[in-house]
Structures are given as C-alpha cells and as structure tokens.
Amino acid sequence: MNQPDMNALMQQAQAMQAQLQEAQKEIVASVVTGQAGNGLVTMEMAGSGDVKSVTIDPKIVDPDDVETLQDLVLGAFTDANTKLQQLAQEKMGPLSQGLNGMGF
C-alpha cells in the first residue's frame, strides 16, 4: 500500500490554512457598492457585512410613495450582498476546492 506522507499533507494543510486566513482578511477589508434604480439608491457594504453608507438621490424621495423608496433600498442591499458573496467565492473558491481535493 502506498501511504501518503503525513508530514507533507500537514504542511500542505497549514499552507492552505494560511492562504484561507489571508483571503478572509482581504474580504473583510473590502467594500462593495450595491445599487438600485440606476444608481438612485447606493449602498456601501464592508466585507464583514456591515453597511457603511446609504445614498439616496433626493428626486426619488416622494412622501406619497414610500414603498418605492423602501424597495430601492432593499434592492441596493441585495445587490451589495450579492457582490459580497461573489467576492467571497472569488477569493475562497479555489482554496475550498484545494481542501476538498486533499480529502478534508
């Protein structure tokens, strides 16, 4: 039987763990911008998921139509959240595939 070199596997696992931690740091340090209504509402979201800012174009503010504004804010949040998930997949995807390939 051909046994894998456990020291080599452990070194690979430690290297991948370091890469994973670095990718996580990059994600947390990132800021993505979501928008809705062709930029009438924008939202900046940190990689940690914290909302950093919300910008609303005054022309969309209509006291008689609060629902549209609420929908646009929700849309900007959803867009930012989607971009954050894409960023995480971009940074973490190759690493998680590498771990799976090692049998972890």
PDB file of N, CA and C in Angstrom:
ATOM      1  N   MET A   1       0.834  -1.194   0.000  1.00  0.00           N
ATOM      2  CA  MET A   1       0.000   0.000   0.000  1.00  0.00           C
ATOM      3  C   MET A   1       0.871   1.247   0.000  1.00  0.00           C
ATOM      4  N   ASN A   2       0.433   2.218  -0.734  1.00  0.00           N
ATOM      5  CA  ASN A   2       1.179   3.460  -0.844  1.00  0.00           C
ATOM      6  C   ASN A   2       0.572   4.484   0.119  1.00  0.00           C
ATOM      7  N   GLN A   3       1.217   4.679   1.262  1.00  0.00           N
ATOM      8  CA  GLN A   3       0.706   5.614   2.278  1.00  0.00           C
ATOM      9  C   GLN A   3       1.128   7.034   1.939  1.00  0.00           C
ATOM     10  N   PRO A   4       0.202   7.994   2.066  1.00  0.00           N
ATOM     11  CA  PRO A   4       0.591   9.394   1.830  1.00  0.00           C
ATOM     12  C   PRO A   4       1.534   9.865   2.937  1.00  0.00           C
ATOM     13  N   ASP A   5       2.436  10.742   2.591  1.00  0.00           N
ATOM     14  CA  ASP A   5       3.369  11.316   3.544  1.00  0.00           C
ATOM     15  C   ASP A   5       2.598  12.288   4.431  1.00  0.00           C
ATOM     16  N   MET A   6       2.389  11.918   5.698  1.00  0.00           N
ATOM     17  CA  MET A   6       1.575  12.727   6.604  1.00  0.00           C
ATOM     18  C   MET A   6       2.204  14.100   6.862  1.00  0.00           C
ATOM     19  N   ASN A   7       3.529  14.157   6.925  1.00  0.00           N
ATOM     20  CA  ASN A   7       4.191  15.452   7.114  1.00  0.00           C
ATOM     21  C   ASN A   7       3.911  16.383   5.943  1.00  0.00           C
ATOM     22  N   ALA A   8       3.985  15.845   4.736  1.00  0.00           N
ATOM     23  CA  ALA A   8       3.714  16.651   3.539  1.00  0.00           C
ATOM     24  C   ALA A   8       2.263  17.113   3.537  1.00  0.00           C
ATOM     25  N   LEU A   9       1.343  16.221   3.911  1.00  0.00           N
ATOM     26  CA  LEU A   9      -0.082  16.587   3.975  1.00  0.00           C
ATOM     27  C   LEU A   9      -0.325  17.682   5.017  1.00  0.00           C
ATOM     28  N   MET A  10       0.345  17.556   6.150  1.00  0.00           N
ATOM     29  CA  MET A  10       0.178  18.565   7.201  1.00  0.00           C
ATOM     30  C   MET A  10       0.731  19.913   6.745  1.00  0.00           C
ATOM     31  N   GLN A  11       1.878  19.898   6.051  1.00  0.00           N
ATOM     32  CA  GLN A  11       2.450  21.146   5.553  1.00  0.00           C
ATOM     33  C   GLN A  11       1.526  21.794   4.528  1.00  0.00           C
ATOM     34  N   GLN A  12       0.947  20.959   3.656  1.00  0.00           N
ATOM     35  CA  GLN A  12       0.002  21.483   2.664  1.00  0.00           C
ATOM     36  C   GLN A  12      -1.221  22.081   3.355  1.00  0.00           C
ATOM     37  N   ALA A  13      -1.722  21.385   4.358  1.00  0.00           N
ATOM     38  CA  ALA A  13      -2.902  21.853   5.082  1.00  0.00           C
ATOM     39  C   ALA A  13      -2.598  23.177   5.786  1.00  0.00           C
ATOM     40  N   GLN A  14      -1.417  23.292   6.379  1.00  0.00           N
ATOM     41  CA  GLN A  14      -1.047  24.540   7.069  1.00  0.00           C
ATOM     42  C   GLN A  14      -0.898  25.685   6.073  1.00  0.00           C
ATOM     43  N   ALA A  15      -0.325  25.412   4.911  1.00  0.00           N
ATOM     44  CA  ALA A  15      -0.172  26.444   3.882  1.00  0.00           C
ATOM     45  C   ALA A  15      -1.550  26.898   3.388  1.00  0.00           C
ATOM     46  N   MET A  16      -2.444  25.950   3.185  1.00  0.00           N
ATOM     47  CA  MET A  16      -3.790  26.305   2.730  1.00  0.00           C
ATOM     48  C   MET A  16      -4.539  27.084   3.801  1.00  0.00           C
ATOM     49  N   GLN A  17      -4.333  26.722   5.052  1.00  0.00           N
ATOM     50  CA  GLN A  17      -4.970  27.448   6.160  1.00  0.00           C
ATOM     51  C   GLN A  17      -4.498  28.900   6.168  1.00  0.00           C
ATOM     52  N   ALA A  18      -3.209  29.118   5.943  1.00  0.00           N
ATOM     53  CA  ALA A  18      -2.664  30.478   5.900  1.00  0.00           C
ATOM     54  C   ALA A  18      -3.262  31.258   4.726  1.00  0.00           C
ATOM     55  N   GLN A  19      -3.387  30.599   3.567  1.00  0.00           N
ATOM     56  CA  GLN A  19      -3.993  31.256   2.404  1.00  0.00           C
ATOM     57  C   GLN A  19      -5.455  31.591   2.672  1.00  0.00           C
ATOM     58  N   LEU A  20      -6.148  30.688   3.340  1.00  0.00           N
ATOM     59  CA  LEU A  20      -7.560  30.888   3.677  1.00  0.00           C
ATOM     60  C   LEU A  20      -7.711  32.087   4.609  1.00  0.00           C
ATOM     61  N   GLN A  21      -6.850  32.179   5.609  1.00  0.00           N
ATOM     62  CA  GLN A  21      -6.909  33.306   6.538  1.00  0.00           C
ATOM     63  C   GLN A  21      -6.609  34.617   5.825  1.00  0.00           C
ATOM     64  N   GLU A  22      -5.659  34.601   4.906  1.00  0.00           N
ATOM     65  CA  GLU A  22      -5.325  35.811   4.144  1.00  0.00           C
ATOM     66  C   GLU A  22      -6.505  36.227   3.271  1.00  0.00           C
ATOM     67  N   ALA A  23      -7.154  35.259   2.636  1.00  0.00           N
ATOM     68  CA  ALA A  23      -8.324  35.560   1.802  1.00  0.00           C
ATOM     69  C   ALA A  23      -9.447  36.153   2.647  1.00  0.00           C
ATOM     70  N   GLN A  24      -9.657  35.597   3.851  1.00  0.00           N
ATOM     71  CA  GLN A  24     -10.685  36.125   4.743  1.00  0.00           C
ATOM     72  C   GLN A  24     -10.374  37.574   5.135  1.00  0.00           C
ATOM     73  N   LYS A  25      -9.100  37.867   5.403  1.00  0.00           N
ATOM     74  CA  LYS A  25      -8.705  39.243   5.744  1.00  0.00           C
ATOM     75  C   LYS A  25      -8.986  40.189   4.583  1.00  0.00           C
ATOM     76  N   GLU A  26      -8.677  39.743   3.366  1.00  0.00           N
ATOM     77  CA  GLU A  26      -8.921  40.570   2.184  1.00  0.00           C
ATOM     78  C   GLU A  26     -10.409  40.852   2.018  1.00  0.00           C
ATOM     79  N   ILE A  27     -11.228  39.850   2.255  1.00  0.00           N
ATOM     80  CA  ILE A  27     -12.683  40.025   2.120  1.00  0.00           C
ATOM     81  C   ILE A  27     -13.187  41.037   3.148  1.00  0.00           C
ATOM     82  N   VAL A  28     -12.780  40.875   4.412  1.00  0.00           N
ATOM     83  CA  VAL A  28     -13.236  41.774   5.473  1.00  0.00           C
ATOM     84  C   VAL A  28     -12.785  43.212   5.202  1.00  0.00           C
ATOM     85  N   ALA A  29     -11.601  43.375   4.604  1.00  0.00           N
ATOM     86  CA  ALA A  29     -11.079  44.714   4.323  1.00  0.00           C
ATOM     87  C   ALA A  29     -11.714  45.344   3.081  1.00  0.00           C
ATOM     88  N   SER A  30     -12.459  44.577   2.319  1.00  0.00           N
ATOM     89  CA  SER A  30     -13.060  45.062   1.085  1.00  0.00           C
ATOM     90  C   SER A  30     -14.353  45.825   1.350  1.00  0.00           C
ATOM     91  N   VAL A  31     -14.724  46.661   0.385  1.00  0.00           N
ATOM     92  CA  VAL A  31     -16.008  47.358   0.407  1.00  0.00           C
ATOM     93  C   VAL A  31     -16.632  47.183  -0.973  1.00  0.00           C
ATOM     94  N   VAL A  32     -17.892  46.741  -1.009  1.00  0.00           N
ATOM     95  CA  VAL A  32     -18.612  46.616  -2.270  1.00  0.00           C
ATOM     96  C   VAL A  32     -19.729  47.652  -2.283  1.00  0.00           C
ATOM     97  N   THR A  33     -20.159  48.028  -3.483  1.00  0.00           N
ATOM     98  CA  THR A  33     -21.240  49.001  -3.626  1.00  0.00           C
ATOM     99  C   THR A  33     -22.388  48.355  -4.378  1.00  0.00           C
ATOM    100  N   GLY A  34     -23.541  48.349  -3.747  1.00  0.00           N
ATOM    101  CA  GLY A  34     -24.754  47.873  -4.394  1.00  0.00           C
ATOM    102  C   GLY A  34     -25.585  49.069  -4.802  1.00  0.00           C
ATOM    103  N   GLN A  35     -26.379  48.890  -5.858  1.00  0.00           N
ATOM    104  CA  GLN A  35     -27.232  49.995  -6.267  1.00  0.00           C
ATOM    105  C   GLN A  35     -28.546  49.488  -6.820  1.00  0.00           C
ATOM    106  N   ALA A  36     -29.509  50.401  -6.856  1.00  0.00           N
ATOM    107  CA  ALA A  36     -30.828  50.100  -7.405  1.00  0.00           C
ATOM    108  C   ALA A  36     -31.353  51.371  -8.058  1.00  0.00           C
ATOM    109  N   GLY A  37     -32.303  51.189  -8.961  1.00  0.00           N
ATOM    110  CA  GLY A  37     -32.909  52.337  -9.622  1.00  0.00           C
ATOM    111  C   GLY A  37     -31.908  53.120 -10.448  1.00  0.00           C
ATOM    112  N   ASN A  38     -31.022  52.410 -11.160  1.00  0.00           N
ATOM    113  CA  ASN A  38     -29.984  53.057 -11.970  1.00  0.00           C
ATOM    114  C   ASN A  38     -29.155  54.044 -11.161  1.00  0.00           C
ATOM    115  N   GLY A  39     -28.825  53.660  -9.946  1.00  0.00           N
ATOM    116  CA  GLY A  39     -27.956  54.487  -9.112  1.00  0.00           C
ATOM    117  C   GLY A  39     -28.680  55.503  -8.245  1.00  0.00           C
ATOM    118  N   LEU A  40     -30.009  55.490  -8.253  1.00  0.00           N
ATOM    119  CA  LEU A  40     -30.748  56.426  -7.395  1.00  0.00           C
ATOM    120  C   LEU A  40     -30.531  56.108  -5.924  1.00  0.00           C
ATOM    121  N   VAL A  41     -30.320  54.836  -5.635  1.00  0.00           N
ATOM    122  CA  VAL A  41     -30.002  54.411  -4.269  1.00  0.00           C
ATOM    123  C   VAL A  41     -28.740  53.567  -4.351  1.00  0.00           C
ATOM    124  N   THR A  42     -27.725  53.938  -3.556  1.00  0.00           N
ATOM    125  CA  THR A  42     -26.499  53.144  -3.486  1.00  0.00           C
ATOM    126  C   THR A  42     -26.212  52.809  -2.022  1.00  0.00           C
ATOM    127  N   MET A  43     -25.542  51.686  -1.846  1.00  0.00           N
ATOM    128  CA  MET A  43     -25.203  51.233  -0.503  1.00  0.00           C
ATOM    129  C   MET A  43     -23.805  50.650  -0.533  1.00  0.00           C
ATOM    130  N   GLU A  44     -22.960  51.111   0.371  1.00  0.00           N
ATOM    131  CA  GLU A  44     -21.631  50.531   0.522  1.00  0.00           C
ATOM    132  C   GLU A  44     -21.669  49.544   1.673  1.00  0.00           C
ATOM    133  N   MET A  45     -21.119  48.356   1.426  1.00  0.00           N
ATOM    134  CA  MET A  45     -21.115  47.302   2.432  1.00  0.00           C
ATOM    135  C   MET A  45     -19.699  46.768   2.593  1.00  0.00           C
ATOM    136  N   ALA A  46     -19.265  46.701   3.844  1.00  0.00           N
ATOM    137  CA  ALA A  46     -17.943  46.146   4.142  1.00  0.00           C
ATOM    138  C   ALA A  46     -17.977  44.631   3.975  1.00  0.00           C
ATOM    139  N   GLY A  47     -16.801  44.058   3.808  1.00  0.00           N
ATOM    140  CA  GLY A  47     -16.690  42.616   3.674  1.00  0.00           C
ATOM    141  C   GLY A  47     -17.212  41.864   4.881  1.00  0.00           C
ATOM    142  N   SER A  48     -17.298  42.540   6.019  1.00  0.00           N
ATOM    143  CA  SER A  48     -17.844  41.926   7.230  1.00  0.00           C
ATOM    144  C   SER A  48     -19.364  41.859   7.190  1.00  0.00           C
ATOM    145  N   GLY A  49     -19.975  42.527   6.190  1.00  0.00           N
ATOM    146  CA  GLY A  49     -21.427  42.562   6.088  1.00  0.00           C
ATOM    147  C   GLY A  49     -22.031  43.827   6.677  1.00  0.00           C
ATOM    148  N   ASP A  50     -21.197  44.668   7.303  1.00  0.00           N
ATOM    149  CA  ASP A  50     -21.691  45.919   7.873  1.00  0.00           C
ATOM    150  C   ASP A  50     -21.975  46.919   6.763  1.00  0.00           C
ATOM    151  N   VAL A  51     -23.125  47.594   6.853  1.00  0.00           N
ATOM    152  CA  VAL A  51     -23.453  48.643   5.894  1.00  0.00           C
ATOM    153  C   VAL A  51     -22.683  49.891   6.307  1.00  0.00           C
ATOM    154  N   LYS A  52     -21.894  50.434   5.374  1.00  0.00           N
ATOM    155  CA  LYS A  52     -21.062  51.602   5.653  1.00  0.00           C
ATOM    156  C   LYS A  52     -21.775  52.902   5.310  1.00  0.00           C
ATOM    157  N   SER A  53     -22.549  52.900   4.232  1.00  0.00           N
ATOM    158  CA  SER A  53     -23.264  54.119   3.867  1.00  0.00           C
ATOM    159  C   SER A  53     -24.438  53.789   2.950  1.00  0.00           C
ATOM    160  N   VAL A  54     -25.418  54.662   2.974  1.00  0.00           N
ATOM    161  CA  VAL A  54     -26.572  54.595   2.079  1.00  0.00           C
ATOM    162  C   VAL A  54     -26.728  55.988   1.483  1.00  0.00           C
ATOM    163  N   THR A  55     -26.820  56.060   0.157  1.00  0.00           N
ATOM    164  CA  THR A  55     -27.019  57.331  -0.526  1.00  0.00           C
ATOM    165  C   THR A  55     -28.316  57.248  -1.319  1.00  0.00           C
ATOM    166  N   ILE A  56     -29.183  58.245  -1.113  1.00  0.00           N
ATOM    167  CA  ILE A  56     -30.481  58.279  -1.779  1.00  0.00           C
ATOM    168  C   ILE A  56     -30.583  59.594  -2.550  1.00  0.00           C
ATOM    169  N   ASP A  57     -30.787  59.486  -3.849  1.00  0.00           N
ATOM    170  CA  ASP A  57     -30.969  60.681  -4.675  1.00  0.00           C
ATOM    171  C   ASP A  57     -32.286  61.353  -4.267  1.00  0.00           C
ATOM    172  N   PRO A  58     -32.246  62.641  -3.947  1.00  0.00           N
ATOM    173  CA  PRO A  58     -33.455  63.335  -3.477  1.00  0.00           C
ATOM    174  C   PRO A  58     -34.648  63.241  -4.435  1.00  0.00           C
ATOM    175  N   LYS A  59     -34.384  63.082  -5.746  1.00  0.00           N
ATOM    176  CA  LYS A  59     -35.511  63.056  -6.673  1.00  0.00           C
ATOM    177  C   LYS A  59     -36.365  61.798  -6.534  1.00  0.00           C
ATOM    178  N   ILE A  60     -35.858  60.777  -5.861  1.00  0.00           N
ATOM    179  CA  ILE A  60     -36.656  59.559  -5.669  1.00  0.00           C
ATOM    180  C   ILE A  60     -37.502  59.637  -4.390  1.00  0.00           C
ATOM    181  N   VAL A  61     -37.245  60.639  -3.569  1.00  0.00           N
ATOM    182  CA  VAL A  61     -37.969  60.770  -2.303  1.00  0.00           C
ATOM    183  C   VAL A  61     -39.337  61.404  -2.570  1.00  0.00           C
ATOM    184  N   ASP A  62     -40.369  60.591  -2.392  1.00  0.00           N
ATOM    185  CA  ASP A  62     -41.748  61.043  -2.600  1.00  0.00           C
ATOM    186  C   ASP A  62     -42.559  60.603  -1.382  1.00  0.00           C
ATOM    187  N   PRO A  63     -42.995  61.563  -0.564  1.00  0.00           N
ATOM    188  CA  PRO A  63     -43.746  61.200   0.646  1.00  0.00           C
ATOM    189  C   PRO A  63     -45.003  60.384   0.357  1.00  0.00           C
ATOM    190  N   ASP A  64     -45.527  60.505  -0.854  1.00  0.00           N
ATOM    191  CA  ASP A  64     -46.725  59.749  -1.206  1.00  0.00           C
ATOM    192  C   ASP A  64     -46.405  58.356  -1.744  1.00  0.00           C
ATOM    193  N   ASP A  65     -45.124  58.052  -1.915  1.00  0.00           N
ATOM    194  CA  ASP A  65     -44.727  56.745  -2.446  1.00  0.00           C
ATOM    195  C   ASP A  65     -43.494  56.228  -1.707  1.00  0.00           C
ATOM    196  N   VAL A  66     -43.663  55.968  -0.440  1.00  0.00           N
ATOM    197  CA  VAL A  66     -42.575  55.468   0.388  1.00  0.00           C
ATOM    198  C   VAL A  66     -42.195  54.038  -0.016  1.00  0.00           C
ATOM    199  N   GLU A  67     -43.154  53.284  -0.520  1.00  0.00           N
ATOM    200  CA  GLU A  67     -42.890  51.885  -0.879  1.00  0.00           C
ATOM    201  C   GLU A  67     -41.804  51.761  -1.943  1.00  0.00           C
ATOM    202  N   THR A  68     -41.809  52.645  -2.929  1.00  0.00           N
ATOM    203  CA  THR A  68     -40.782  52.581  -3.978  1.00  0.00           C
ATOM    204  C   THR A  68     -39.404  52.812  -3.376  1.00  0.00           C
ATOM    205  N   LEU A  69     -39.291  53.781  -2.504  1.00  0.00           N
ATOM    206  CA  LEU A  69     -38.017  54.056  -1.848  1.00  0.00           C
ATOM    207  C   LEU A  69     -37.565  52.855  -1.017  1.00  0.00           C
ATOM    208  N   GLN A  70     -38.492  52.259  -0.290  1.00  0.00           N
ATOM    209  CA  GLN A  70     -38.156  51.078   0.512  1.00  0.00           C
ATOM    210  C   GLN A  70     -37.666  49.950  -0.390  1.00  0.00           C
ATOM    211  N   ASP A  71     -38.342  49.745  -1.521  1.00  0.00           N
ATOM    212  CA  ASP A  71     -37.948  48.697  -2.467  1.00  0.00           C
ATOM    213  C   ASP A  71     -36.550  48.958  -3.029  1.00  0.00           C
ATOM    214  N   LEU A  72     -36.248  50.230  -3.320  1.00  0.00           N
ATOM    215  CA  LEU A  72     -34.931  50.569  -3.866  1.00  0.00           C
ATOM    216  C   LEU A  72     -33.830  50.363  -2.831  1.00  0.00           C
ATOM    217  N   VAL A  73     -34.100  50.710  -1.579  1.00  0.00           N
ATOM    218  CA  VAL A  73     -33.105  50.487  -0.520  1.00  0.00           C
ATOM    219  C   VAL A  73     -32.864  48.988  -0.357  1.00  0.00           C
ATOM    220  N   LEU A  74     -33.932  48.221  -0.350  1.00  0.00           N
ATOM    221  CA  LEU A  74     -33.800  46.769  -0.252  1.00  0.00           C
ATOM    222  C   LEU A  74     -33.049  46.219  -1.464  1.00  0.00           C
ATOM    223  N   GLY A  75     -33.344  46.750  -2.646  1.00  0.00           N
ATOM    224  CA  GLY A  75     -32.654  46.314  -3.856  1.00  0.00           C
ATOM    225  C   GLY A  75     -31.166  46.613  -3.803  1.00  0.00           C
ATOM    226  N   ALA A  76     -30.800  47.792  -3.287  1.00  0.00           N
ATOM    227  CA  ALA A  76     -29.388  48.152  -3.172  1.00  0.00           C
ATOM    228  C   ALA A  76     -28.686  47.231  -2.169  1.00  0.00           C
ATOM    229  N   PHE A  77     -29.376  46.913  -1.073  1.00  0.00           N
ATOM    230  CA  PHE A  77     -28.814  45.997  -0.084  1.00  0.00           C
ATOM    231  C   PHE A  77     -28.598  44.618  -0.701  1.00  0.00           C
ATOM    232  N   THR A  78     -29.594  44.138  -1.416  1.00  0.00           N
ATOM    233  CA  THR A  78     -29.500  42.818  -2.047  1.00  0.00           C
ATOM    234  C   THR A  78     -28.366  42.789  -3.059  1.00  0.00           C
ATOM    235  N   ASP A  79     -28.221  43.865  -3.841  1.00  0.00           N
ATOM    236  CA  ASP A  79     -27.146  43.949  -4.824  1.00  0.00           C
ATOM    237  C   ASP A  79     -25.779  43.927  -4.139  1.00  0.00           C
ATOM    238  N   ALA A  80     -25.635  44.708  -3.076  1.00  0.00           N
ATOM    239  CA  ALA A  80     -24.362  44.735  -2.342  1.00  0.00           C
ATOM    240  C   ALA A  80     -24.059  43.368  -1.741  1.00  0.00           C
ATOM    241  N   ASN A  81     -25.064  42.741  -1.178  1.00  0.00           N
ATOM    242  CA  ASN A  81     -24.886  41.422  -0.565  1.00  0.00           C
ATOM    243  C   ASN A  81     -24.478  40.386  -1.622  1.00  0.00           C
ATOM    244  N   THR A  82     -25.092  40.442  -2.791  1.00  0.00           N
ATOM    245  CA  THR A  82     -24.736  39.527  -3.883  1.00  0.00           C
ATOM    246  C   THR A  82     -23.286  39.739  -4.306  1.00  0.00           C
ATOM    247  N   LYS A  83     -22.880  41.016  -4.422  1.00  0.00           N
ATOM    248  CA  LYS A  83     -21.498  41.318  -4.799  1.00  0.00           C
ATOM    249  C   LYS A  83     -20.517  40.823  -3.734  1.00  0.00           C
ATOM    250  N   LEU A  84     -20.903  40.928  -2.480  1.00  0.00           N
ATOM    251  CA  LEU A  84     -20.059  40.442  -1.399  1.00  0.00           C
ATOM    252  C   LEU A  84     -19.910  38.921  -1.473  1.00  0.00           C
ATOM    253  N   GLN A  85     -21.004  38.219  -1.763  1.00  0.00           N
ATOM    254  CA  GLN A  85     -20.936  36.760  -1.910  1.00  0.00           C
ATOM    255  C   GLN A  85     -20.062  36.377  -3.099  1.00  0.00           C
ATOM    256  N   GLN A  86     -20.160  37.138  -4.197  1.00  0.00           N
ATOM    257  CA  GLN A  86     -19.321  36.864  -5.365  1.00  0.00           C
ATOM    258  C   GLN A  86     -17.847  37.084  -5.033  1.00  0.00           C
ATOM    259  N   LEU A  87     -17.564  38.143  -4.275  1.00  0.00           N
ATOM    260  CA  LEU A  87     -16.185  38.421  -3.860  1.00  0.00           C
ATOM    261  C   LEU A  87     -15.656  37.271  -3.000  1.00  0.00           C
ATOM    262  N   ALA A  88     -16.467  36.809  -2.065  1.00  0.00           N
ATOM    263  CA  ALA A  88     -16.053  35.708  -1.197  1.00  0.00           C
ATOM    264  C   ALA A  88     -15.801  34.444  -2.016  1.00  0.00           C
ATOM    265  N   GLN A  89     -16.668  34.172  -2.980  1.00  0.00           N
ATOM    266  CA  GLN A  89     -16.493  32.988  -3.822  1.00  0.00           C
ATOM    267  C   GLN A  89     -15.214  33.111  -4.647  1.00  0.00           C
ATOM    268  N   GLU A  90     -14.960  34.319  -5.146  1.00  0.00           N
ATOM    269  CA  GLU A  90     -13.767  34.571  -5.947  1.00  0.00           C
ATOM    270  C   GLU A  90     -12.500  34.348  -5.119  1.00  0.00           C
ATOM    271  N   LYS A  91     -12.505  34.817  -3.874  1.00  0.00           N
ATOM    272  CA  LYS A  91     -11.325  34.715  -3.010  1.00  0.00           C
ATOM    273  C   LYS A  91     -11.189  33.329  -2.381  1.00  0.00           C
ATOM    274  N   MET A  92     -12.312  32.721  -2.015  1.00  0.00           N
ATOM    275  CA  MET A  92     -12.279  31.481  -1.247  1.00  0.00           C
ATOM    276  C   MET A  92     -12.481  30.232  -2.101  1.00  0.00           C
ATOM    277  N   GLY A  93     -13.120  30.386  -3.257  1.00  0.00           N
ATOM    278  CA  GLY A  93     -13.451  29.237  -4.095  1.00  0.00           C
ATOM    279  C   GLY A  93     -12.281  28.324  -4.380  1.00  0.00           C
ATOM    280  N   PRO A  94     -11.180  28.862  -4.937  1.00  0.00           N
ATOM    281  CA  PRO A  94     -10.043  27.987  -5.252  1.00  0.00           C
ATOM    282  C   PRO A  94      -9.476  27.304  -4.014  1.00  0.00           C
ATOM    283  N   LEU A  95      -9.515  27.986  -2.871  1.00  0.00           N
ATOM    284  CA  LEU A  95      -8.969  27.398  -1.643  1.00  0.00           C
ATOM    285  C   LEU A  95      -9.843  26.255  -1.152  1.00  0.00           C
ATOM    286  N   SER A  96     -11.161  26.432  -1.200  1.00  0.00           N
ATOM    287  CA  SER A  96     -12.045  25.371  -0.714  1.00  0.00           C
ATOM    288  C   SER A  96     -11.962  24.152  -1.630  1.00  0.00           C
ATOM    289  N   GLN A  97     -11.765  24.377  -2.933  1.00  0.00           N
ATOM    290  CA  GLN A  97     -11.604  23.251  -3.841  1.00  0.00           C
ATOM    291  C   GLN A  97     -10.308  22.496  -3.546  1.00  0.00           C
ATOM    292  N   GLY A  98      -9.269  23.240  -3.186  1.00  0.00           N
ATOM    293  CA  GLY A  98      -7.995  22.611  -2.849  1.00  0.00           C
ATOM    294  C   GLY A  98      -8.113  21.765  -1.604  1.00  0.00           C
ATOM    295  N   LEU A  99      -8.837  22.251  -0.621  1.00  0.00           N
ATOM    296  CA  LEU A  99      -9.029  21.473   0.608  1.00  0.00           C
ATOM    297  C   LEU A  99      -9.825  20.211   0.342  1.00  0.00           C
ATOM    298  N   ASN A 100     -10.859  20.327  -0.496  1.00  0.00           N
ATOM    299  CA  ASN A 100     -11.650  19.149  -0.833  1.00  0.00           C
ATOM    300  C   ASN A 100     -10.824  18.126  -1.585  1.00  0.00           C
ATOM    301  N   GLY A 101      -9.939  18.604  -2.442  1.00  0.00           N
ATOM    302  CA  GLY A 101      -9.087  17.699  -3.207  1.00  0.00           C
ATOM    303  C   GLY A 101      -8.100  16.944  -2.331  1.00  0.00           C
ATOM    304  N   MET A 102      -7.817  17.508  -1.156  1.00  0.00           N
ATOM    305  CA  MET A 102      -6.891  16.840  -0.239  1.00  0.00           C
ATOM    306  C   MET A 102      -7.621  15.860   0.683  1.00  0.00           C
ATOM    307  N   GLY A 103      -8.933  15.822   0.567  1.00  0.00           N
ATOM    308  CA  GLY A 103      -9.691  14.908   1.401  1.00  0.00           C
ATOM    309  C   GLY A 103     -10.140  15.518   2.714  1.00  0.00           C
ATOM    310  N   PHE A 104     -10.091  16.841   2.834  1.00  0.00           N
ATOM    311  CA  PHE A 104     -10.539  17.498   4.060  1.00  0.00           C
ATOM    312  C   PHE A 104     -11.999  17.843   3.953  1.00  0.00           C
TER     313      PHE A 104
END
